Short mmCIF file of C-alpha atoms in Angstrom, two decimals:
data_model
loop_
_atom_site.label_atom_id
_atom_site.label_comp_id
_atom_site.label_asym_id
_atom_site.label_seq_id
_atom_site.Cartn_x
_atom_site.Cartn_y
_atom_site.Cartn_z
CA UNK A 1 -16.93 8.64 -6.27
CA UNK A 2 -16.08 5.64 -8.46
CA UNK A 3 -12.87 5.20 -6.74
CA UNK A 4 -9.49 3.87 -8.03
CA UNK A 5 -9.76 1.80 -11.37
CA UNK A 6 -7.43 -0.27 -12.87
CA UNK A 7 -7.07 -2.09 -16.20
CA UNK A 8 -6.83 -5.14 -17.14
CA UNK A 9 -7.19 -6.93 -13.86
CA UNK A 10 -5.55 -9.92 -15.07
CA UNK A 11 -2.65 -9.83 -18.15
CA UNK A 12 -0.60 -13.19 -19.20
CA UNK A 13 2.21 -12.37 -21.72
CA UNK A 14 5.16 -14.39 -22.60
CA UNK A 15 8.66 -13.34 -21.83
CA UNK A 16 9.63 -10.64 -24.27
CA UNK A 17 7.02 -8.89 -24.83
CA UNK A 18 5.36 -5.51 -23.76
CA UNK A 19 3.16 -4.62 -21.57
CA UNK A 20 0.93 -1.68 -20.52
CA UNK A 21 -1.40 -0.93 -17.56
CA UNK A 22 -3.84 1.95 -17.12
CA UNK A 23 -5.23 3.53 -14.04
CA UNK A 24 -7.83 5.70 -13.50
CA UNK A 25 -7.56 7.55 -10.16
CA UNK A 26 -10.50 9.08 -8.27
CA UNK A 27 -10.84 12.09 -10.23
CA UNK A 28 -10.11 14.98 -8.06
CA UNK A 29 -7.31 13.77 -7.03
CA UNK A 30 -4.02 15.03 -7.81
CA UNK A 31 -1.60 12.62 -6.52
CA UNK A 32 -0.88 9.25 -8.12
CA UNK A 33 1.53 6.12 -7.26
CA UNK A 34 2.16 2.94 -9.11
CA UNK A 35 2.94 0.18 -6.00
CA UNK A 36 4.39 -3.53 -7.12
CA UNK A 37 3.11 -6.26 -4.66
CA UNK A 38 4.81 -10.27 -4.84
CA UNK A 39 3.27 -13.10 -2.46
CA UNK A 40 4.00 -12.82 0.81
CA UNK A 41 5.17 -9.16 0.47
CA UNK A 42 3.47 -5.29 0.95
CA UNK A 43 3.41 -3.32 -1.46
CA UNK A 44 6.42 -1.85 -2.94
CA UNK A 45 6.56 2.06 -3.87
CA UNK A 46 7.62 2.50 -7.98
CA UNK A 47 6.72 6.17 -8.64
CA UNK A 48 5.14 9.12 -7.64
CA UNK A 49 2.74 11.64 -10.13
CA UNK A 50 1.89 15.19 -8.65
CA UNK A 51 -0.23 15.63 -11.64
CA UNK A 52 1.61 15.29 -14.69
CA UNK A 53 4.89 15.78 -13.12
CA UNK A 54 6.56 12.46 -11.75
CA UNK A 55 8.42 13.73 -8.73
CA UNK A 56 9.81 10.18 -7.26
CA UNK A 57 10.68 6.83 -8.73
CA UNK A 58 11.85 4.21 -6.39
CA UNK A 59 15.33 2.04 -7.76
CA UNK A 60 12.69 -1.20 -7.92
CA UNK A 61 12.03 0.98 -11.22
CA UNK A 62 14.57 0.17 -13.92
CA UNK A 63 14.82 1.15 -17.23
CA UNK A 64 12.30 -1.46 -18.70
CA UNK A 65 9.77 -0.03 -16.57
CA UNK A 66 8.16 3.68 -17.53
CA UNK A 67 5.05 5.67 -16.19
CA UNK A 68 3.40 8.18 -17.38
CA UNK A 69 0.43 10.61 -16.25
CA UNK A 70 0.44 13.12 -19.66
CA UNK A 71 -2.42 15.14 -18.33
CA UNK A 72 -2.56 14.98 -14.83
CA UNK A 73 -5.11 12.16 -14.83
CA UNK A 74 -5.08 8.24 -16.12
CA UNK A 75 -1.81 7.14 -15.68
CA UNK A 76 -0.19 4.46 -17.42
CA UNK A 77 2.75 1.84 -16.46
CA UNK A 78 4.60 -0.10 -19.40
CA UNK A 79 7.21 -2.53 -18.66
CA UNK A 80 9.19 -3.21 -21.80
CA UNK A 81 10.67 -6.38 -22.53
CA UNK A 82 9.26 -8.97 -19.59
CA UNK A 83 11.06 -11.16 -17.81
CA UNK A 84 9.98 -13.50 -15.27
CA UNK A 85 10.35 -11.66 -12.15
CA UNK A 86 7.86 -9.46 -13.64
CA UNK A 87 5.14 -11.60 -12.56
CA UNK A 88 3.26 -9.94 -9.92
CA UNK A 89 0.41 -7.67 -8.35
CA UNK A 90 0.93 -4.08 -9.67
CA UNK A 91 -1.15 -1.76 -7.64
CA UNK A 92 -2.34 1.97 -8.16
CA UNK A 93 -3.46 4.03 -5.47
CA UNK A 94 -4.52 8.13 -5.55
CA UNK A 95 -4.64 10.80 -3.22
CA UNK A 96 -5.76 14.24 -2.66
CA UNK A 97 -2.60 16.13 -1.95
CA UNK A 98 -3.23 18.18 1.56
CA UNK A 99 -0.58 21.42 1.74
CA UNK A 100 2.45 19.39 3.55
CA UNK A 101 0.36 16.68 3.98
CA UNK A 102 0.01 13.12 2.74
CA UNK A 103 -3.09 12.25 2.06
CA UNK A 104 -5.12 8.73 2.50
CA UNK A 105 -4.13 6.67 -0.05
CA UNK A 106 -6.51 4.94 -2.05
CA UNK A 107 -6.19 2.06 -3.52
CA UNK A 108 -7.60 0.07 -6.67
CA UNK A 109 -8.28 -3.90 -6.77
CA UNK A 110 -4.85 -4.33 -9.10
CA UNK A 111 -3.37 -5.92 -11.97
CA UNK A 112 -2.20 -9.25 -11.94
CA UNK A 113 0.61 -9.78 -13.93
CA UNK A 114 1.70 -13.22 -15.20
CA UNK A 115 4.52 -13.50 -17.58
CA UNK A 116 5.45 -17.18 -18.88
CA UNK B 1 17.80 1.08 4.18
CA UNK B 2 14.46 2.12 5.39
CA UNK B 3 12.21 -0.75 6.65
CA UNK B 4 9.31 -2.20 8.17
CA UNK B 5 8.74 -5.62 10.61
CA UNK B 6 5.49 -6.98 10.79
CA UNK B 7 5.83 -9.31 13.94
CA UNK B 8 3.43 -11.86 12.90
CA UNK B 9 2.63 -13.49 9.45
CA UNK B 10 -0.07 -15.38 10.63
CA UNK B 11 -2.28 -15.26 13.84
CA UNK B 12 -5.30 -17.20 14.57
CA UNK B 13 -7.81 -15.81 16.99
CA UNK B 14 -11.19 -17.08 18.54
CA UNK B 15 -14.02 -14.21 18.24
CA UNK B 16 -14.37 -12.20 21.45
CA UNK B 17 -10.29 -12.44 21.82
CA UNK B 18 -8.18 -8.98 21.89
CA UNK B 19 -5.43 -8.67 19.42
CA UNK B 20 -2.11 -6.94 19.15
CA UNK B 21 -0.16 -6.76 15.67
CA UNK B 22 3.38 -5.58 16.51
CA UNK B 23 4.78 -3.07 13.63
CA UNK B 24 8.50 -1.54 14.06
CA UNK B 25 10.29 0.94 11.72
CA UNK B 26 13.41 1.54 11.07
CA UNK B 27 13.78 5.53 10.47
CA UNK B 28 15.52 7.85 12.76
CA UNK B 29 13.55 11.03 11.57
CA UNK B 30 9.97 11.97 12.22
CA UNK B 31 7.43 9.90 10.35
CA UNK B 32 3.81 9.29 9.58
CA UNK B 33 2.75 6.03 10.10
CA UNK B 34 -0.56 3.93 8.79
CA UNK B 35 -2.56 0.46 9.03
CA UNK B 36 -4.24 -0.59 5.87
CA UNK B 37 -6.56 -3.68 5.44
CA UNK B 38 -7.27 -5.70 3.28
CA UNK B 39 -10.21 -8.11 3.65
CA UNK B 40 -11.05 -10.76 1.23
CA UNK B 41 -11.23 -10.16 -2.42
CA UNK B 42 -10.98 -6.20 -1.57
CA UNK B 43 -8.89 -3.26 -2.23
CA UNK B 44 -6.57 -2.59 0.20
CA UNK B 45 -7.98 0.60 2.47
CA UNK B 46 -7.17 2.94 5.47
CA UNK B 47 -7.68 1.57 9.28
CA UNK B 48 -5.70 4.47 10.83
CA UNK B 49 -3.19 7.07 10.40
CA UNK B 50 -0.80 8.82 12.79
CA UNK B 51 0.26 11.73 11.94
CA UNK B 52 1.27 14.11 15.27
CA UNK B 53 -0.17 14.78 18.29
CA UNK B 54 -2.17 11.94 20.37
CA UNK B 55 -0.04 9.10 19.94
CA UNK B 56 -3.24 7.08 20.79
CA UNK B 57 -4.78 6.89 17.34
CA UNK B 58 -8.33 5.48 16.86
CA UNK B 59 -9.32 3.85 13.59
CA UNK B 60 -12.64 2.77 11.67
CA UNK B 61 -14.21 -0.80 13.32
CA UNK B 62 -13.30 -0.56 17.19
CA UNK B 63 -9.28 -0.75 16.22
CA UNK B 64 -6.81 1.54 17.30
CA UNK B 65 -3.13 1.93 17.52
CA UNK B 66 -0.40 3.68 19.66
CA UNK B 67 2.60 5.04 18.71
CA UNK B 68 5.88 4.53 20.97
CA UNK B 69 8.85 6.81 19.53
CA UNK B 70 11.56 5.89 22.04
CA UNK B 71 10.64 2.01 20.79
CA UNK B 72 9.93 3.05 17.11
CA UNK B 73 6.51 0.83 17.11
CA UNK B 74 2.95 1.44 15.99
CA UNK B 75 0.97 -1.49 17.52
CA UNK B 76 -2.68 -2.31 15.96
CA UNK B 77 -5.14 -3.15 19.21
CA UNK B 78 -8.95 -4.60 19.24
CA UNK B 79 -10.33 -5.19 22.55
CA UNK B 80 -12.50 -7.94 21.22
CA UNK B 81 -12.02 -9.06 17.29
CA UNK B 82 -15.26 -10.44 15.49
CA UNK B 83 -15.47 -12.76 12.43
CA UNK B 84 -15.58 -10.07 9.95
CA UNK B 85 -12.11 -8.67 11.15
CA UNK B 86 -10.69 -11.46 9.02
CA UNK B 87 -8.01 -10.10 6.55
CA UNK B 88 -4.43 -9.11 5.93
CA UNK B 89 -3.02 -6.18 7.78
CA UNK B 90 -0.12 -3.70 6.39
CA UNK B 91 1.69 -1.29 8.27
CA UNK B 92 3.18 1.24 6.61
CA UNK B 93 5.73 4.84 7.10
CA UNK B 94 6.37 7.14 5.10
CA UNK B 95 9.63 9.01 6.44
CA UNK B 96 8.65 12.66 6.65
CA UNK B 97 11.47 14.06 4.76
CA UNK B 98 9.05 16.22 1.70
CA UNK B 99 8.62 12.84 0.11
CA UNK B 100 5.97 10.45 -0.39
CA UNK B 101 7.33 7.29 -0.46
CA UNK B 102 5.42 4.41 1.64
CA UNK B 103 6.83 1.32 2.68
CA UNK B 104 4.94 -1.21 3.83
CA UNK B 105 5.58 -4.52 6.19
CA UNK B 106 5.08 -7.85 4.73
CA UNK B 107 1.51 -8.22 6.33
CA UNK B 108 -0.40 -10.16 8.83
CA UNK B 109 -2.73 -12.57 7.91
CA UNK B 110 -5.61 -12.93 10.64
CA UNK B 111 -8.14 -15.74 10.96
CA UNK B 112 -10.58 -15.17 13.59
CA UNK B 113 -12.63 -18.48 14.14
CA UNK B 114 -16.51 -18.02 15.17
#
């Protein structure tokens, strides 16, 4: 168990531009979410993978933002033209989906997100 | 809207002290409820989880937490806090309506002094 990975730790972009993040959940795990965390705040929920499928996308999600998971696995975040606001932690965590059940949560270390 | 108080931002403790971290919710339905920590330069991870049944939950490290529906709180205890509980503390619910959505309180930052 390598647990939750994340990648890069640490991106600096300038207004404008793209961006992409990867994650790498603990592999048998089916169930994937992309959280957004500012200073001072918890985490806020963005989406929800039940292996490929995204099932839930919270409203913090506009159209600039987009995740993917194409084969049930890594899953990917790109936020499309940054703007300032942009700037913070963005946080993927993975779980093993019990029947009904929610499943611990587990978390990777983050990436920090710093547009200019 | 859905929500989550954390009490405290900050408290400050002496070793040997107990704690309490207040946590409220604001969801009429049934709902499963965590604390996460997150100690320094870590990942966030699981203290506890309440899910039904024993509303007296019992984490990893001595913590533990009860759940009071009529007063829709899930309070983090320690009888006696140590150094190494130093770190930010999340509670979090996820309503239990077939979602997974998990919303978290803005955290509590604890210091415990040696």
């Amino acid at each position: 168990d390598t647990g939750v990975s994340q990648d890069p730790r640490h991106k600096i972009t300038k207004r404008g531009q793209n961006v992409t993040f990867r994650c790498d959940p603990i592999s048998e795990h089916n169930r994937l979410y992309w959280y957004r965390q500012t200073l001072g705040q918890g985490p806020e929920f963005l989406t929800y993978f039940q292996n490929e499928a995204q099932l839930e996308k919270s409203r913090l999600l506009s159209d600039r933002f987009s995740a993917e998971r194409p084969k049930g696995s890594f899953s990917t975040l790109e936020i499309q033209r940054t703007e300032q606001g942009d700037s913070a932690m963005y946080l993927c965590a993975s779980s093993l989906g019990l029947q009904g059940g929610l499943g611990e949560q587990y978390f990777g270390p983050g990436t920090r997100l710093t547009v200019t | 809207a859905q929500s989550v108080s954390q009490h405290n931002h900050h408290v400050i403790l002496s070793e040997a002290a107990s704690l309490e971290l207040g946590c409220n919710y604001s969801y009429g339905g049934t709902v499963n409820l965590f604390w996460y920590v997150q100690y320094p330069g870590q990942h966030l991870q699981l203290l506890l989880k309440y899910f039904s049944g024993d509303p007296l939950v019992k984490g990893i490290k001595g913590f533990e937490a009860e759940f009071i529906k009529s007063k829709f709180s899930f309070n983090l205890r320690k009888p006696s806090v140590q150094w190494s509980d130093t770190a930010e503390y999340f509670c979090a619910v996820n309503p239990n309506t077939g979602g997974f959505k998990t919303i978290f309180g803005a955290g509590t930052r604890l210091f415990v002094k040696a």
